[in-house]
């Protein structure tokens, strides 16, 4: 006979918190996060509304937690790129491959960012903007090691990182909306992303801070 798994109080609390986040993420894909009510999310998560307040103070609090989760995925993508021994030998091809693979694996998270950065509540949109700026800063640290950039000002390195991030966000949104099973569409997105990134990199050698 298999003994039932007994969770600690902390494990139960974290499981319920994750259930709330998953419910909010799923429901936001159906009607937009700003339209969600606490009761809808509690019902989908399988809890009573009063239990919601043991984990979050408001729906805005849930939105901020979802933004944080989404950008943890983006940071993991950058860490994957840095761990890849071939990344700096061919950073553009590696970036395009990693971008499409990670977005496909996390479509709900990237879809949330794509929707809410333009039409979400003020607090969620501002949180996404802050995270994008932080993401640009982290990417700038990586780019600063590349040839032709080591003598640039920090402002110019951030500018280059911003160009890459805007390209990545745009192409990530295309992956989110791409039909499942369409390898040809994914390859076209990667091809366009590579071309655009190469165009950015071509300017590195000639640019003077």
Short mmCIF file of N, CA, C and O in Angstrom, two decimals, residues 16 20 32 37 49 99 114 121 159 164-165 169 181 184 190 207:
data_model
loop_
_atom_site.label_atom_id
_atom_site.label_comp_id
_atom_site.label_asym_id
_atom_site.label_seq_id
_atom_site.Cartn_x
_atom_site.Cartn_y
_atom_site.Cartn_z
N UNK A 16 -0.59 26.22 -2.77
CA UNK A 16 -1.78 27.05 -2.96
C UNK A 16 -1.43 28.35 -3.67
O UNK A 16 -2.16 28.80 -4.56
N UNK A 20 -2.90 29.66 -7.33
CA UNK A 20 -3.50 30.98 -7.60
C UNK A 20 -2.84 31.63 -8.81
O UNK A 20 -3.52 32.17 -9.69
N UNK A 32 -7.98 38.67 -20.43
CA UNK A 32 -7.12 39.78 -20.02
C UNK A 32 -7.08 39.89 -18.51
O UNK A 32 -8.10 39.72 -17.83
N UNK A 37 -11.53 38.89 -11.69
CA UNK A 37 -11.93 39.17 -10.31
C UNK A 37 -11.25 38.16 -9.39
O UNK A 37 -10.87 37.07 -9.82
N UNK A 49 -12.58 32.33 -1.47
CA UNK A 49 -11.99 33.67 -1.62
C UNK A 49 -11.21 34.16 -0.41
O UNK A 49 -10.19 34.83 -0.56
N UNK A 99 15.92 31.74 -28.12
CA UNK A 99 14.71 32.55 -28.03
C UNK A 99 13.47 31.73 -28.41
O UNK A 99 12.51 31.65 -27.64
N UNK A 114 3.21 39.92 -23.33
CA UNK A 114 2.82 40.54 -24.60
C UNK A 114 1.48 41.27 -24.46
O UNK A 114 1.32 42.38 -24.98
N UNK A 121 -3.20 46.69 -16.40
CA UNK A 121 -3.39 47.73 -15.39
C UNK A 121 -2.10 48.54 -15.25
O UNK A 121 -1.02 48.10 -15.65
N UNK A 159 22.35 51.12 -24.91
CA UNK A 159 21.60 51.39 -26.14
C UNK A 159 21.60 50.16 -27.04
O UNK A 159 20.55 49.77 -27.58
N UNK A 164 18.68 44.98 -28.98
CA UNK A 164 18.51 43.52 -28.96
C UNK A 164 17.23 43.13 -28.23
O UNK A 164 16.49 42.25 -28.70
N UNK A 165 16.98 43.74 -27.08
CA UNK A 165 15.81 43.37 -26.29
C UNK A 165 14.52 43.69 -27.03
O UNK A 165 13.58 42.89 -27.05
N UNK A 169 11.77 40.93 -27.89
CA UNK A 169 10.38 41.00 -27.42
C UNK A 169 9.42 40.88 -28.60
O UNK A 169 8.43 40.15 -28.55
N UNK A 181 2.99 23.35 -34.20
CA UNK A 181 3.37 22.40 -35.23
C UNK A 181 3.82 23.01 -36.54
O UNK A 181 4.00 22.29 -37.53
N UNK A 184 7.93 25.62 -40.11
CA UNK A 184 8.31 26.59 -41.12
C UNK A 184 8.15 28.02 -40.61
O UNK A 184 8.99 28.89 -40.90
N UNK A 190 13.13 32.74 -36.74
CA UNK A 190 14.56 32.68 -36.41
C UNK A 190 15.40 33.36 -37.49
O UNK A 190 16.35 34.09 -37.20
N UNK A 207 30.82 52.17 -34.82
CA UNK A 207 30.30 53.12 -33.83
C UNK A 207 31.39 53.63 -32.90
O UNK A 207 32.25 52.88 -32.47
#
